[in-house]
PDB file of N, CA and C in Angstrom:
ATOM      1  N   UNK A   1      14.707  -5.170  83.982  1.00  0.00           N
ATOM      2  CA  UNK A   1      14.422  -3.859  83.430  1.00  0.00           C
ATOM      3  C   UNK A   1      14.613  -3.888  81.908  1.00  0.00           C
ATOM      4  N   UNK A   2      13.790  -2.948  81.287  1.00  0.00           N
ATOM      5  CA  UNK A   2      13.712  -3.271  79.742  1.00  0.00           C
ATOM      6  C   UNK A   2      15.165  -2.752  79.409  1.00  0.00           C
ATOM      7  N   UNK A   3      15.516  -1.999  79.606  1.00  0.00           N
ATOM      8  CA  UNK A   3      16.866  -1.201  79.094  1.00  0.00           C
ATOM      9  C   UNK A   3      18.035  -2.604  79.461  1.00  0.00           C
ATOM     10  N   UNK A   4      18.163  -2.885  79.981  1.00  0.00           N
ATOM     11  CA  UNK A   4      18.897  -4.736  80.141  1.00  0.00           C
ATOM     12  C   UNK A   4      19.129  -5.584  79.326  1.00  0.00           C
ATOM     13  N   UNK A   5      17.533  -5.238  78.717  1.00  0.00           N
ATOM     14  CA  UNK A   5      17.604  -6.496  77.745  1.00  0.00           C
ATOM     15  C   UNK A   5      17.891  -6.524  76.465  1.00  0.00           C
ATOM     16  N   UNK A   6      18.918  -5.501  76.259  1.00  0.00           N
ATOM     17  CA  UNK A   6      19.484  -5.536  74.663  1.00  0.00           C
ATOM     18  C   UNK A   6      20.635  -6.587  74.227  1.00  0.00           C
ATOM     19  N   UNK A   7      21.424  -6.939  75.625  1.00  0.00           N
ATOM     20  CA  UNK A   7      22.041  -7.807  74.995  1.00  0.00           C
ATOM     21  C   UNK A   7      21.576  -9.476  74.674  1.00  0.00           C
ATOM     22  N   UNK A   8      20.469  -9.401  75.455  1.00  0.00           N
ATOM     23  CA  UNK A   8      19.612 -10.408  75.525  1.00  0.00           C
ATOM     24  C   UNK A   8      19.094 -10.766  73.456  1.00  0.00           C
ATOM     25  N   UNK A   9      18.876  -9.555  73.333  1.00  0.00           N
ATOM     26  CA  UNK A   9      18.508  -9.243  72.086  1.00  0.00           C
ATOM     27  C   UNK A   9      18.991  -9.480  71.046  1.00  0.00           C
ATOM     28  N   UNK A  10      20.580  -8.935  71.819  1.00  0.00           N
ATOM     29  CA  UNK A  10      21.689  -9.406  70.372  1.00  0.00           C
ATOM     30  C   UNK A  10      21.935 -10.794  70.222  1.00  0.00           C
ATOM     31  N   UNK A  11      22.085 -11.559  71.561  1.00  0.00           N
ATOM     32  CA  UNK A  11      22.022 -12.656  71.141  1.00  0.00           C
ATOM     33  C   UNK A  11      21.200 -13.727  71.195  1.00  0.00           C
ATOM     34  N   UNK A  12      19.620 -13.209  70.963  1.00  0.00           N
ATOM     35  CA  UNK A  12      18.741 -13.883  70.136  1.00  0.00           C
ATOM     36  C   UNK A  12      19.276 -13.837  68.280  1.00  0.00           C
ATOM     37  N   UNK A  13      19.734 -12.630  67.993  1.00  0.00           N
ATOM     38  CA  UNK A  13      19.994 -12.370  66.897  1.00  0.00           C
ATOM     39  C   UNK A  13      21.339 -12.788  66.351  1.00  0.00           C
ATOM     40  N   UNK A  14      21.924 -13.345  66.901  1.00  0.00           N
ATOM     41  CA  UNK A  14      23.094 -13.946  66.601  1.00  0.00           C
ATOM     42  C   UNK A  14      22.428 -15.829  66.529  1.00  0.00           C
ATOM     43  N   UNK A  15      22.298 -16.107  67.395  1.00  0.00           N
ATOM     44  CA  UNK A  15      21.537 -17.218  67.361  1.00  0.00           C
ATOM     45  C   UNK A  15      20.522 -17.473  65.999  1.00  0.00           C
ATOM     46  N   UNK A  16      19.394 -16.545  65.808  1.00  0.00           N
ATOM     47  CA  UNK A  16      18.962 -16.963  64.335  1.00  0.00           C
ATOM     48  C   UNK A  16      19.917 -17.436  63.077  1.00  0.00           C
ATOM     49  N   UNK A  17      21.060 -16.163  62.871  1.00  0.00           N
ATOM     50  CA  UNK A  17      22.035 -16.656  62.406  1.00  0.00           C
ATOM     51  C   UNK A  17      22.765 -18.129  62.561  1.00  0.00           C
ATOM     52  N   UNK A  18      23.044 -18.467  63.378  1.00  0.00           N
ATOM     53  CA  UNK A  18      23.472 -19.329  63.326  1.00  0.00           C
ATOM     54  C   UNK A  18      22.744 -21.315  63.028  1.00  0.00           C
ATOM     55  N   UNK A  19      21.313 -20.474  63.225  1.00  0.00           N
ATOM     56  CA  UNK A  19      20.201 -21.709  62.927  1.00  0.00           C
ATOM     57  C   UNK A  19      19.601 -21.340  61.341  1.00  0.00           C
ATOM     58  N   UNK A  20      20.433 -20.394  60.550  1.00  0.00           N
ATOM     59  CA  UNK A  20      20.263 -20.451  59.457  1.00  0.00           C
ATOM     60  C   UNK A  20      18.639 -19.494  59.088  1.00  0.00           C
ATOM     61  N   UNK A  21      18.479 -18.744  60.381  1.00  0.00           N
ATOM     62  CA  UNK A  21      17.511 -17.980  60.101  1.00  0.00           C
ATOM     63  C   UNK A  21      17.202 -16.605  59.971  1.00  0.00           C
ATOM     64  N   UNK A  22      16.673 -15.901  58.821  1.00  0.00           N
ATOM     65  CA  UNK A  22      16.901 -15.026  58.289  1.00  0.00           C
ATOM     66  C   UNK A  22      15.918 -13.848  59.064  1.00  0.00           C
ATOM     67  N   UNK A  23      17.001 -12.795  59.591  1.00  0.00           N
ATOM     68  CA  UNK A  23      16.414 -11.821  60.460  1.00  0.00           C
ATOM     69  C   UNK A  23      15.491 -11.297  59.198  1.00  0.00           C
ATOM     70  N   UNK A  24      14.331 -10.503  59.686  1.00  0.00           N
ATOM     71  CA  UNK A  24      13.866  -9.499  58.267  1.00  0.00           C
ATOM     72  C   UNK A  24      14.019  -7.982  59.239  1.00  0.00           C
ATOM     73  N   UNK A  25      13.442  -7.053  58.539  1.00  0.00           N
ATOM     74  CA  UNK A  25      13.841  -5.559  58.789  1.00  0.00           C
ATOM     75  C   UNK A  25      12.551  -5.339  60.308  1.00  0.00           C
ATOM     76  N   UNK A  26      11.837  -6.026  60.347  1.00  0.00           N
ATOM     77  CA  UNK A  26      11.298  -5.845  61.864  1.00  0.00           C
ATOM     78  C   UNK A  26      11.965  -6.575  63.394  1.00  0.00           C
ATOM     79  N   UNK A  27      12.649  -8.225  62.907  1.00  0.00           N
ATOM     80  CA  UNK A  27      13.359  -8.582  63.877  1.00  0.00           C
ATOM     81  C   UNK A  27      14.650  -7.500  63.900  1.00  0.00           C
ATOM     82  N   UNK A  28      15.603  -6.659  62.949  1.00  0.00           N
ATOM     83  CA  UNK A  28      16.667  -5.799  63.568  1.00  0.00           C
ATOM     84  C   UNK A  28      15.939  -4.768  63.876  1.00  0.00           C
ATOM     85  N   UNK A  29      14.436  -4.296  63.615  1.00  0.00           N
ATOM     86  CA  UNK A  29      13.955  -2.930  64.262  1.00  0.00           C
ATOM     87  C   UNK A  29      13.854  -3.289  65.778  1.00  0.00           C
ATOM     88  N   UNK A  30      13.267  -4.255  66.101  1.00  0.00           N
ATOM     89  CA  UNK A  30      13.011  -5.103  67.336  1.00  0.00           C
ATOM     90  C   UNK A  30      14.410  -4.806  68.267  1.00  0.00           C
ATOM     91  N   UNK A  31      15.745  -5.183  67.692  1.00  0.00           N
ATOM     92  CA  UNK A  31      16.700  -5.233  68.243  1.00  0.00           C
ATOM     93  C   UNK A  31      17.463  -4.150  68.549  1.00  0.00           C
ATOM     94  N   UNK A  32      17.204  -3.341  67.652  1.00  0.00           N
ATOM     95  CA  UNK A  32      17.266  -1.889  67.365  1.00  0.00           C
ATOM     96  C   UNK A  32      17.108  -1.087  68.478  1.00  0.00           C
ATOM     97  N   UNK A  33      15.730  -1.211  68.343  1.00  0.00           N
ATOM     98  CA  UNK A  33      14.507  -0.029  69.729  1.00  0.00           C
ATOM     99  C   UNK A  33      15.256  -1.081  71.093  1.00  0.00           C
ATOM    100  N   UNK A  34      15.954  -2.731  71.442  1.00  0.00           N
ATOM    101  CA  UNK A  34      16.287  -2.947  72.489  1.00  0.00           C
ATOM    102  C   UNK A  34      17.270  -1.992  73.302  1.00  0.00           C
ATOM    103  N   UNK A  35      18.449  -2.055  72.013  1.00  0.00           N
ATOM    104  CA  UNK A  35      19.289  -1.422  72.635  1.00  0.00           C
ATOM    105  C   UNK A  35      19.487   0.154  72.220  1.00  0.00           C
ATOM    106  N   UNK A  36      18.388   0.954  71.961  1.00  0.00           N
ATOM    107  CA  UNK A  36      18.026   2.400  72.043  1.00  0.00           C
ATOM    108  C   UNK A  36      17.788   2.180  74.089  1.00  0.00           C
ATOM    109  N   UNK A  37      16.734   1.618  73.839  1.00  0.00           N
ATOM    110  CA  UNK A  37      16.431   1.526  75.155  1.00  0.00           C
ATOM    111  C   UNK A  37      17.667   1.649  76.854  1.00  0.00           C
ATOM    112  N   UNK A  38      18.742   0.582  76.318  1.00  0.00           N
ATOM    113  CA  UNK A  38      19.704   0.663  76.787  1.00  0.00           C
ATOM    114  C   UNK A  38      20.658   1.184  76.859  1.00  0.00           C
ATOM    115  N   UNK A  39      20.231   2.436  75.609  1.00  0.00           N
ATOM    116  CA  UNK A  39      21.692   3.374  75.593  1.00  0.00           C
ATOM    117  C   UNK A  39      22.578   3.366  75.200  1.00  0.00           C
ATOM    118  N   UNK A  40      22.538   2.431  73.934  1.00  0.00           N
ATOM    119  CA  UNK A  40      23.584   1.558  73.473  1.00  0.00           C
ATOM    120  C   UNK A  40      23.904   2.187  71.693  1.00  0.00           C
ATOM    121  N   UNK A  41      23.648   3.017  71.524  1.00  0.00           N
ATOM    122  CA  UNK A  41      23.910   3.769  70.199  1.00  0.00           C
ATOM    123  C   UNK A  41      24.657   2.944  69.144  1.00  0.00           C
ATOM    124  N   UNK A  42      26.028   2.666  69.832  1.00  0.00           N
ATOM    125  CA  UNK A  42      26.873   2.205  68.825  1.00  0.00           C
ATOM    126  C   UNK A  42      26.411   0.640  68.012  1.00  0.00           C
ATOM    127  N   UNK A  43      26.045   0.286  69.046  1.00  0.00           N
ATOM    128  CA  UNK A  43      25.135  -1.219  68.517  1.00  0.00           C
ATOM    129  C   UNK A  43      23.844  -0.804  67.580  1.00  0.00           C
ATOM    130  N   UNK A  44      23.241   0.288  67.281  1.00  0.00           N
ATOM    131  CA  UNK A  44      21.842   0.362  66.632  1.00  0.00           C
ATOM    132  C   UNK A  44      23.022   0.817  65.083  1.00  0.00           C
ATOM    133  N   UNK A  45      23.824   1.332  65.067  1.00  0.00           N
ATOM    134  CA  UNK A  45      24.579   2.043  64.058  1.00  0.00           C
ATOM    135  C   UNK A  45      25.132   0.870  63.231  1.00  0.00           C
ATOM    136  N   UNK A  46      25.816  -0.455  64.107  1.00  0.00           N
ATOM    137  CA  UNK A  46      25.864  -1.383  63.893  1.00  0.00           C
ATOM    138  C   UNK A  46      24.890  -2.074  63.145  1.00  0.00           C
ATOM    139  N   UNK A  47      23.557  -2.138  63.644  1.00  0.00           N
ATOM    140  CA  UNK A  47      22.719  -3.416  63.432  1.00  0.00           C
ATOM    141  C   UNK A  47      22.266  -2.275  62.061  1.00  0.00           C
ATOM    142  N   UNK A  48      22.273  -0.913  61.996  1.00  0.00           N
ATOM    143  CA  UNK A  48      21.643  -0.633  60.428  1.00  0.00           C
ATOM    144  C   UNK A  48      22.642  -0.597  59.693  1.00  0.00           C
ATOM    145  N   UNK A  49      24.139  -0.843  59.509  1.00  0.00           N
ATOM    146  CA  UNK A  49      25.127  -1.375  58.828  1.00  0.00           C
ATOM    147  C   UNK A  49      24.823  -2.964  58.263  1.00  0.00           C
ATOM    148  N   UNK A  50      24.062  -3.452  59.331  1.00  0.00           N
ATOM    149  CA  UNK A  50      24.342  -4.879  59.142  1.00  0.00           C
ATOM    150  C   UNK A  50      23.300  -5.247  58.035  1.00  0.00           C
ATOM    151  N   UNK A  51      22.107  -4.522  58.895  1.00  0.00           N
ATOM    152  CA  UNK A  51      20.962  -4.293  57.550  1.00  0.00           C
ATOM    153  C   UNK A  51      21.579  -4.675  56.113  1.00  0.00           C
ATOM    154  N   UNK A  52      22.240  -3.227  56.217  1.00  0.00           N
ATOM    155  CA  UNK A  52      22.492  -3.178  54.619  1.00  0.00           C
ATOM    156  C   UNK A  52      23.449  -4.683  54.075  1.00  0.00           C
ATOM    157  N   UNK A  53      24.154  -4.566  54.574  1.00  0.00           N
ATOM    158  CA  UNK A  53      25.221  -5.462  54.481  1.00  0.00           C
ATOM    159  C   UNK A  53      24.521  -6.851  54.329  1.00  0.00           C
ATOM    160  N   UNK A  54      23.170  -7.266  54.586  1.00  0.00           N
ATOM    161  CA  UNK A  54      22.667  -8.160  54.206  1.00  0.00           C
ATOM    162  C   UNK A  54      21.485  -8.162  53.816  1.00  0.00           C
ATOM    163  N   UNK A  55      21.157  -6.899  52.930  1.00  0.00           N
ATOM    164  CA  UNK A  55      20.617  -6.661  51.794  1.00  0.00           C
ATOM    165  C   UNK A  55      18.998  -6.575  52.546  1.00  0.00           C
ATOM    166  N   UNK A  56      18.866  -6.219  53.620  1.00  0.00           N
ATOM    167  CA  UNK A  56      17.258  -5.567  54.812  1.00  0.00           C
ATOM    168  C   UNK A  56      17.302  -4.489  54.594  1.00  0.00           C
ATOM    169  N   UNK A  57      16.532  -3.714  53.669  1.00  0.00           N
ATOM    170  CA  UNK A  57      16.241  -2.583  53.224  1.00  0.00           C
ATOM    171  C   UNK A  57      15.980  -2.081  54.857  1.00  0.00           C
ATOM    172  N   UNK A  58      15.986  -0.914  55.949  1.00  0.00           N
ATOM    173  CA  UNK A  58      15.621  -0.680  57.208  1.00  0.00           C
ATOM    174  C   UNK A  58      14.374   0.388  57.198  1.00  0.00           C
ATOM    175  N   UNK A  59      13.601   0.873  57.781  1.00  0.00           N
ATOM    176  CA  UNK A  59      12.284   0.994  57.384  1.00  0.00           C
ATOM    177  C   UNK A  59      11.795   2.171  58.457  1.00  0.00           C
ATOM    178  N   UNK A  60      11.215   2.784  58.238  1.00  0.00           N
ATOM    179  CA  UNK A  60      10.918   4.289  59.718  1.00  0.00           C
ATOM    180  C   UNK A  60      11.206   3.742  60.720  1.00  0.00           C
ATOM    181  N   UNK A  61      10.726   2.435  61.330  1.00  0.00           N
ATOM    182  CA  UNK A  61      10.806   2.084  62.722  1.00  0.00           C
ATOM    183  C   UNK A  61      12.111   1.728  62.947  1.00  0.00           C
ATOM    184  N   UNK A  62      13.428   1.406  61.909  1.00  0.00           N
ATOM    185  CA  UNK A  62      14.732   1.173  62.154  1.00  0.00           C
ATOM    186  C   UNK A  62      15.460   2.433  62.317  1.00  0.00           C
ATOM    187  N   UNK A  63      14.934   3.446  61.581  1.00  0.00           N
ATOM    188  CA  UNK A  63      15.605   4.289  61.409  1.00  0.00           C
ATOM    189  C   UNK A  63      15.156   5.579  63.127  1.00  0.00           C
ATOM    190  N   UNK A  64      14.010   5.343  63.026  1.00  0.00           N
ATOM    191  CA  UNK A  64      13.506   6.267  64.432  1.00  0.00           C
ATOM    192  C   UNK A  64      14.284   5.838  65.872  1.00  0.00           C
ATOM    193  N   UNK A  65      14.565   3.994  65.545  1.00  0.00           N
ATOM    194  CA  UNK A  65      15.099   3.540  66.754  1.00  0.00           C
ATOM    195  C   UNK A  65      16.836   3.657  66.871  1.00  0.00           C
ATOM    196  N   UNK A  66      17.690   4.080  65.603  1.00  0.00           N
ATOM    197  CA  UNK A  66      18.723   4.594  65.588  1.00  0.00           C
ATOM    198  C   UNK A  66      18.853   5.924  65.998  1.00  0.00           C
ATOM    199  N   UNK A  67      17.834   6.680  65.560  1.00  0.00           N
ATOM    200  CA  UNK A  67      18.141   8.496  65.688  1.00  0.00           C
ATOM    201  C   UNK A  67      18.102   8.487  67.655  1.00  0.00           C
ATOM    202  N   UNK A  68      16.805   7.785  68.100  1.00  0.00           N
ATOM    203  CA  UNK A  68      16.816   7.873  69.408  1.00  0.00           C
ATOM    204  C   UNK A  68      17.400   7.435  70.071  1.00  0.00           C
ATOM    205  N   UNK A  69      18.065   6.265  69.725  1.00  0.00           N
ATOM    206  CA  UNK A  69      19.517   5.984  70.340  1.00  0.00           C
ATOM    207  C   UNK A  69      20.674   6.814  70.484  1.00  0.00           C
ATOM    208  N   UNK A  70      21.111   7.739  69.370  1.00  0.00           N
ATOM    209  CA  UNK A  70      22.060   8.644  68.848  1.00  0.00           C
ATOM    210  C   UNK A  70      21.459   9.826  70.102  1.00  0.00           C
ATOM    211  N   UNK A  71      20.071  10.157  70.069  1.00  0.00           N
ATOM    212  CA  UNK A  71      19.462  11.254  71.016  1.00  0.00           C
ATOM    213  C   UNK A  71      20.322  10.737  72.450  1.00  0.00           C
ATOM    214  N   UNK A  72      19.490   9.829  72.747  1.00  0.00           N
ATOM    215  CA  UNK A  72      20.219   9.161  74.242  1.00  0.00           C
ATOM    216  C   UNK A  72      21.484   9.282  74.421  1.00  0.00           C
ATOM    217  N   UNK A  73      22.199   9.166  73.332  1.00  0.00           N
ATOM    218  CA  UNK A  73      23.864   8.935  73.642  1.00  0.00           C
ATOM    219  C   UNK A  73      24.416  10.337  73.322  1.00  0.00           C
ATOM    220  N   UNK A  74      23.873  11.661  73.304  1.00  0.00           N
ATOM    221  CA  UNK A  74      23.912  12.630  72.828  1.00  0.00           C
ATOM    222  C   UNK A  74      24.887  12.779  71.580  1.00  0.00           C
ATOM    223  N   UNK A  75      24.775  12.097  70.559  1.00  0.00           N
ATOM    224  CA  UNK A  75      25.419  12.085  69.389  1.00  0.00           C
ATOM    225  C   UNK A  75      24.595  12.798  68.258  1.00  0.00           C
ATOM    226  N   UNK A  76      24.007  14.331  68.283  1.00  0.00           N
ATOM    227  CA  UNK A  76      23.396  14.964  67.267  1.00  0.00           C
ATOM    228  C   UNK A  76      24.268  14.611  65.775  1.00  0.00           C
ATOM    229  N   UNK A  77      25.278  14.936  65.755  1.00  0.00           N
ATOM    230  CA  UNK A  77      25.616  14.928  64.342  1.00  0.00           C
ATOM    231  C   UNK A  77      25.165  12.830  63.845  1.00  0.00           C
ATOM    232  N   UNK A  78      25.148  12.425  64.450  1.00  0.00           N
ATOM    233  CA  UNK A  78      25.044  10.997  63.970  1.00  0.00           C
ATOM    234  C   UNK A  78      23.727  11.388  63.916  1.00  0.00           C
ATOM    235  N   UNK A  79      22.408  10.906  64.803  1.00  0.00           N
ATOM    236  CA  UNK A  79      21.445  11.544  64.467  1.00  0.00           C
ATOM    237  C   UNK A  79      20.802  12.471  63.511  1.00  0.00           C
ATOM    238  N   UNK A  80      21.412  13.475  62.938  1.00  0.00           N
ATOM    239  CA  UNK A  80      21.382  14.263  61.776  1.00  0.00           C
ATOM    240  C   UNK A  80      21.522  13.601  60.221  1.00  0.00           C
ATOM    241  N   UNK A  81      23.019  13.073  60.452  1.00  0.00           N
ATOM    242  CA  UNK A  81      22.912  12.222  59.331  1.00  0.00           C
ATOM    243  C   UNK A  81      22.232  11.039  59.425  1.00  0.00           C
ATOM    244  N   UNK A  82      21.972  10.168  60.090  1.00  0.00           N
ATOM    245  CA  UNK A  82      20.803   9.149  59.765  1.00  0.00           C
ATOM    246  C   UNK A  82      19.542   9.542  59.833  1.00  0.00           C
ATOM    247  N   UNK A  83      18.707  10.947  60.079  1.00  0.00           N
ATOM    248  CA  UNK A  83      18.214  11.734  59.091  1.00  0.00           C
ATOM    249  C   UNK A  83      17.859  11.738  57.782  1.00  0.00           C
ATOM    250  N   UNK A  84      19.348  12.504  57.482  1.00  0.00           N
ATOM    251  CA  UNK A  84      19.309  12.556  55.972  1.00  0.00           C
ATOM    252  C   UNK A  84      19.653  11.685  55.272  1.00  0.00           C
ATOM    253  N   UNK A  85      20.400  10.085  55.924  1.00  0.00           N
ATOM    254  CA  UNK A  85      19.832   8.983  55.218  1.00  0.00           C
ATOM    255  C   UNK A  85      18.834   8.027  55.077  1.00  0.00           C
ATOM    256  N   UNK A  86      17.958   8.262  55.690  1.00  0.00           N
ATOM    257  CA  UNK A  86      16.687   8.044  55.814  1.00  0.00           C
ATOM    258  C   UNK A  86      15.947   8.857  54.244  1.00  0.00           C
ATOM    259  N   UNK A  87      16.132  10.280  54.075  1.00  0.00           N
ATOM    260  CA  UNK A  87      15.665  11.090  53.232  1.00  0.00           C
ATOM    261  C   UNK A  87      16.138   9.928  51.904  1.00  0.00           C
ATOM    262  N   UNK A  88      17.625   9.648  51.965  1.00  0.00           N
ATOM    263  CA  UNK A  88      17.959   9.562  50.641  1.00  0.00           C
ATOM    264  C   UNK A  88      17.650   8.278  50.427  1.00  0.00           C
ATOM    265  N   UNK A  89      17.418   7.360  51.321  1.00  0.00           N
ATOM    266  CA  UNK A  89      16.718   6.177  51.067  1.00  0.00           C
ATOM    267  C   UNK A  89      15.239   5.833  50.664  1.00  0.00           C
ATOM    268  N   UNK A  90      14.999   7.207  50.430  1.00  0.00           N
ATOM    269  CA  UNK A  90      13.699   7.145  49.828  1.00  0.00           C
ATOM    270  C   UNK A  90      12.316   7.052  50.481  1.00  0.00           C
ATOM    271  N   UNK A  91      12.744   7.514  52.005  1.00  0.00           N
ATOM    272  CA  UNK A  91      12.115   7.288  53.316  1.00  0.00           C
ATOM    273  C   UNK A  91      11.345   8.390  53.993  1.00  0.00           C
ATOM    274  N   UNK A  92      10.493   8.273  54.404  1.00  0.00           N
ATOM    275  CA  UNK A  92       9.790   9.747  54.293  1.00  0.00           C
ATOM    276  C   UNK A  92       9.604   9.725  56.241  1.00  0.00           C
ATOM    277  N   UNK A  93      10.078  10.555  57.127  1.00  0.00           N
ATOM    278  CA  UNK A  93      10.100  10.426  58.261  1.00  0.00           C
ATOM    279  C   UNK A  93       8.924  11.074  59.077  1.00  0.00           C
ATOM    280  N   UNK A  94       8.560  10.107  59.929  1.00  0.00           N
ATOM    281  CA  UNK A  94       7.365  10.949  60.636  1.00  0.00           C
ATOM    282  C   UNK A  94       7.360  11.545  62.093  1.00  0.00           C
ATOM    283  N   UNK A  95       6.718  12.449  62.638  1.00  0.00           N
ATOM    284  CA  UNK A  95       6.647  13.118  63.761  1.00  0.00           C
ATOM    285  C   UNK A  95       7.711  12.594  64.932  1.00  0.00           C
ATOM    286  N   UNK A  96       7.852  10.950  65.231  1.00  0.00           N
ATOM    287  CA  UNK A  96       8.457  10.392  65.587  1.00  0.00           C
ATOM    288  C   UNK A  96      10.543  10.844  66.006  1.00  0.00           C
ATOM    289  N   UNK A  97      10.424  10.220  64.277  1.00  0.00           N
ATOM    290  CA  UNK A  97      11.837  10.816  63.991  1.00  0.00           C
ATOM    291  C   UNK A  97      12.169  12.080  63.678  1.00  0.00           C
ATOM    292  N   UNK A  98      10.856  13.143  63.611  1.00  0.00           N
ATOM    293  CA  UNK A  98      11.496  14.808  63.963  1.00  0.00           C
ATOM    294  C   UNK A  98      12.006  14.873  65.311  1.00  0.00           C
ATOM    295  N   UNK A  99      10.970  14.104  65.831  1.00  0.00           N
ATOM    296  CA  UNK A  99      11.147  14.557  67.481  1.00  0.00           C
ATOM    297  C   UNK A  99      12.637  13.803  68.053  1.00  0.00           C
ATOM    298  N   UNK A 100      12.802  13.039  67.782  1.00  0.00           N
ATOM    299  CA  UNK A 100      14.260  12.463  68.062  1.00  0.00           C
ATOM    300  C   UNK A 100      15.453  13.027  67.551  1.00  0.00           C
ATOM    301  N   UNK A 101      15.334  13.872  66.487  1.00  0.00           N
ATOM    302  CA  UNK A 101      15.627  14.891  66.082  1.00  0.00           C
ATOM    303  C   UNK A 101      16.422  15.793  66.554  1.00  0.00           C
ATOM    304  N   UNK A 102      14.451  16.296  66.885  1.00  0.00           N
ATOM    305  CA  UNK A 102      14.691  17.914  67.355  1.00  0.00           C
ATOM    306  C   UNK A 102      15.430  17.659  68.753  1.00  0.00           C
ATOM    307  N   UNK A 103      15.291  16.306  69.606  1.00  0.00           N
ATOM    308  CA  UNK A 103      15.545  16.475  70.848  1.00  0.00           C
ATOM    309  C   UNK A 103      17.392  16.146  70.577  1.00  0.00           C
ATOM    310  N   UNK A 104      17.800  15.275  70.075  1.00  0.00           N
ATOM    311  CA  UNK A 104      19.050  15.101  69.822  1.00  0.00           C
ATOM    312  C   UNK A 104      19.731  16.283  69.677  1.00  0.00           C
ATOM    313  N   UNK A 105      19.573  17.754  68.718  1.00  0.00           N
ATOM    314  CA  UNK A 105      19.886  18.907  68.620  1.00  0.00           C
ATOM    315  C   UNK A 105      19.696  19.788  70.359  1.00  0.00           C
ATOM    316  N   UNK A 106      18.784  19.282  71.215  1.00  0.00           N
ATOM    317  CA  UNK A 106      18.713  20.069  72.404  1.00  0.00           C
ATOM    318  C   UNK A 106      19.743  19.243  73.215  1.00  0.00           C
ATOM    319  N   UNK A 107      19.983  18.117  72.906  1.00  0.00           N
ATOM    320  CA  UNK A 107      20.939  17.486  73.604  1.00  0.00           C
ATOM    321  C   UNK A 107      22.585  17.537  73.691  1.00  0.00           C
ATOM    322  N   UNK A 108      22.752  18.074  72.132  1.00  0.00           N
ATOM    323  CA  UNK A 108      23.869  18.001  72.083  1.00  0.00           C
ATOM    324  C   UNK A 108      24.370  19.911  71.959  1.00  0.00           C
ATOM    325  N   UNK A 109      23.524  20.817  72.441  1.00  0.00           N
ATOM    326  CA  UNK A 109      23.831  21.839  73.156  1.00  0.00           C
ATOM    327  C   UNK A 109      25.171  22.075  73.772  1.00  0.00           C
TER     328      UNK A 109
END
């Protein structure tokens, strides 16, 4: 089942690392949307920390696959603010990440 395979994911991504190969901002979106899938919030919050932390600017599709993770795990206020850091990153969000959004706010009701 797809929702399974996030840890599968992480450690493909640990593995590049260690063969000296450099994730870019679509392999952590990739890893990202895995473990959205799985429900796994705290790991997408993670992997766009890690982003930064190694200088992967993260990009709508990183940021849509964090908010909907945050939706899933009913964490609106996290969701909210990676939002508005998305805004301040100079990131302009589309229909996508309203809707993960708006649904995160019905979730956390």
């Amino acid at each position: 089942e797809k929702g399974l395979q996030w840890s599968r994911a992480l450690q493909l991504l640990s593995e590049m690392s260690e063969f000296s190969v450099l994730a870019d901002v679509f392999t952590y979106s990739a890893v990202m949307s895995a473990c959205e899938k799985g429900r796994r919030w705290e790991q997408t919050l993670q992997l766009l920390e890690e982003m930064r932390a190694r200088e992967v600017p993260p990009n709508v599709v990183s940021y849509s696959a964090a908010i909907s993770a945050c939706q899933r795990g009913s964490q609106t206020e996290h969701a909210l603010q990676l939002l508005e850091g998305m805004r301040q990153d100079g990131l302009k969000p589309d229909v996508v990440v309203y809707g993960a959004a708006v649904s995160a706010c019905e979730v956390g009701r």
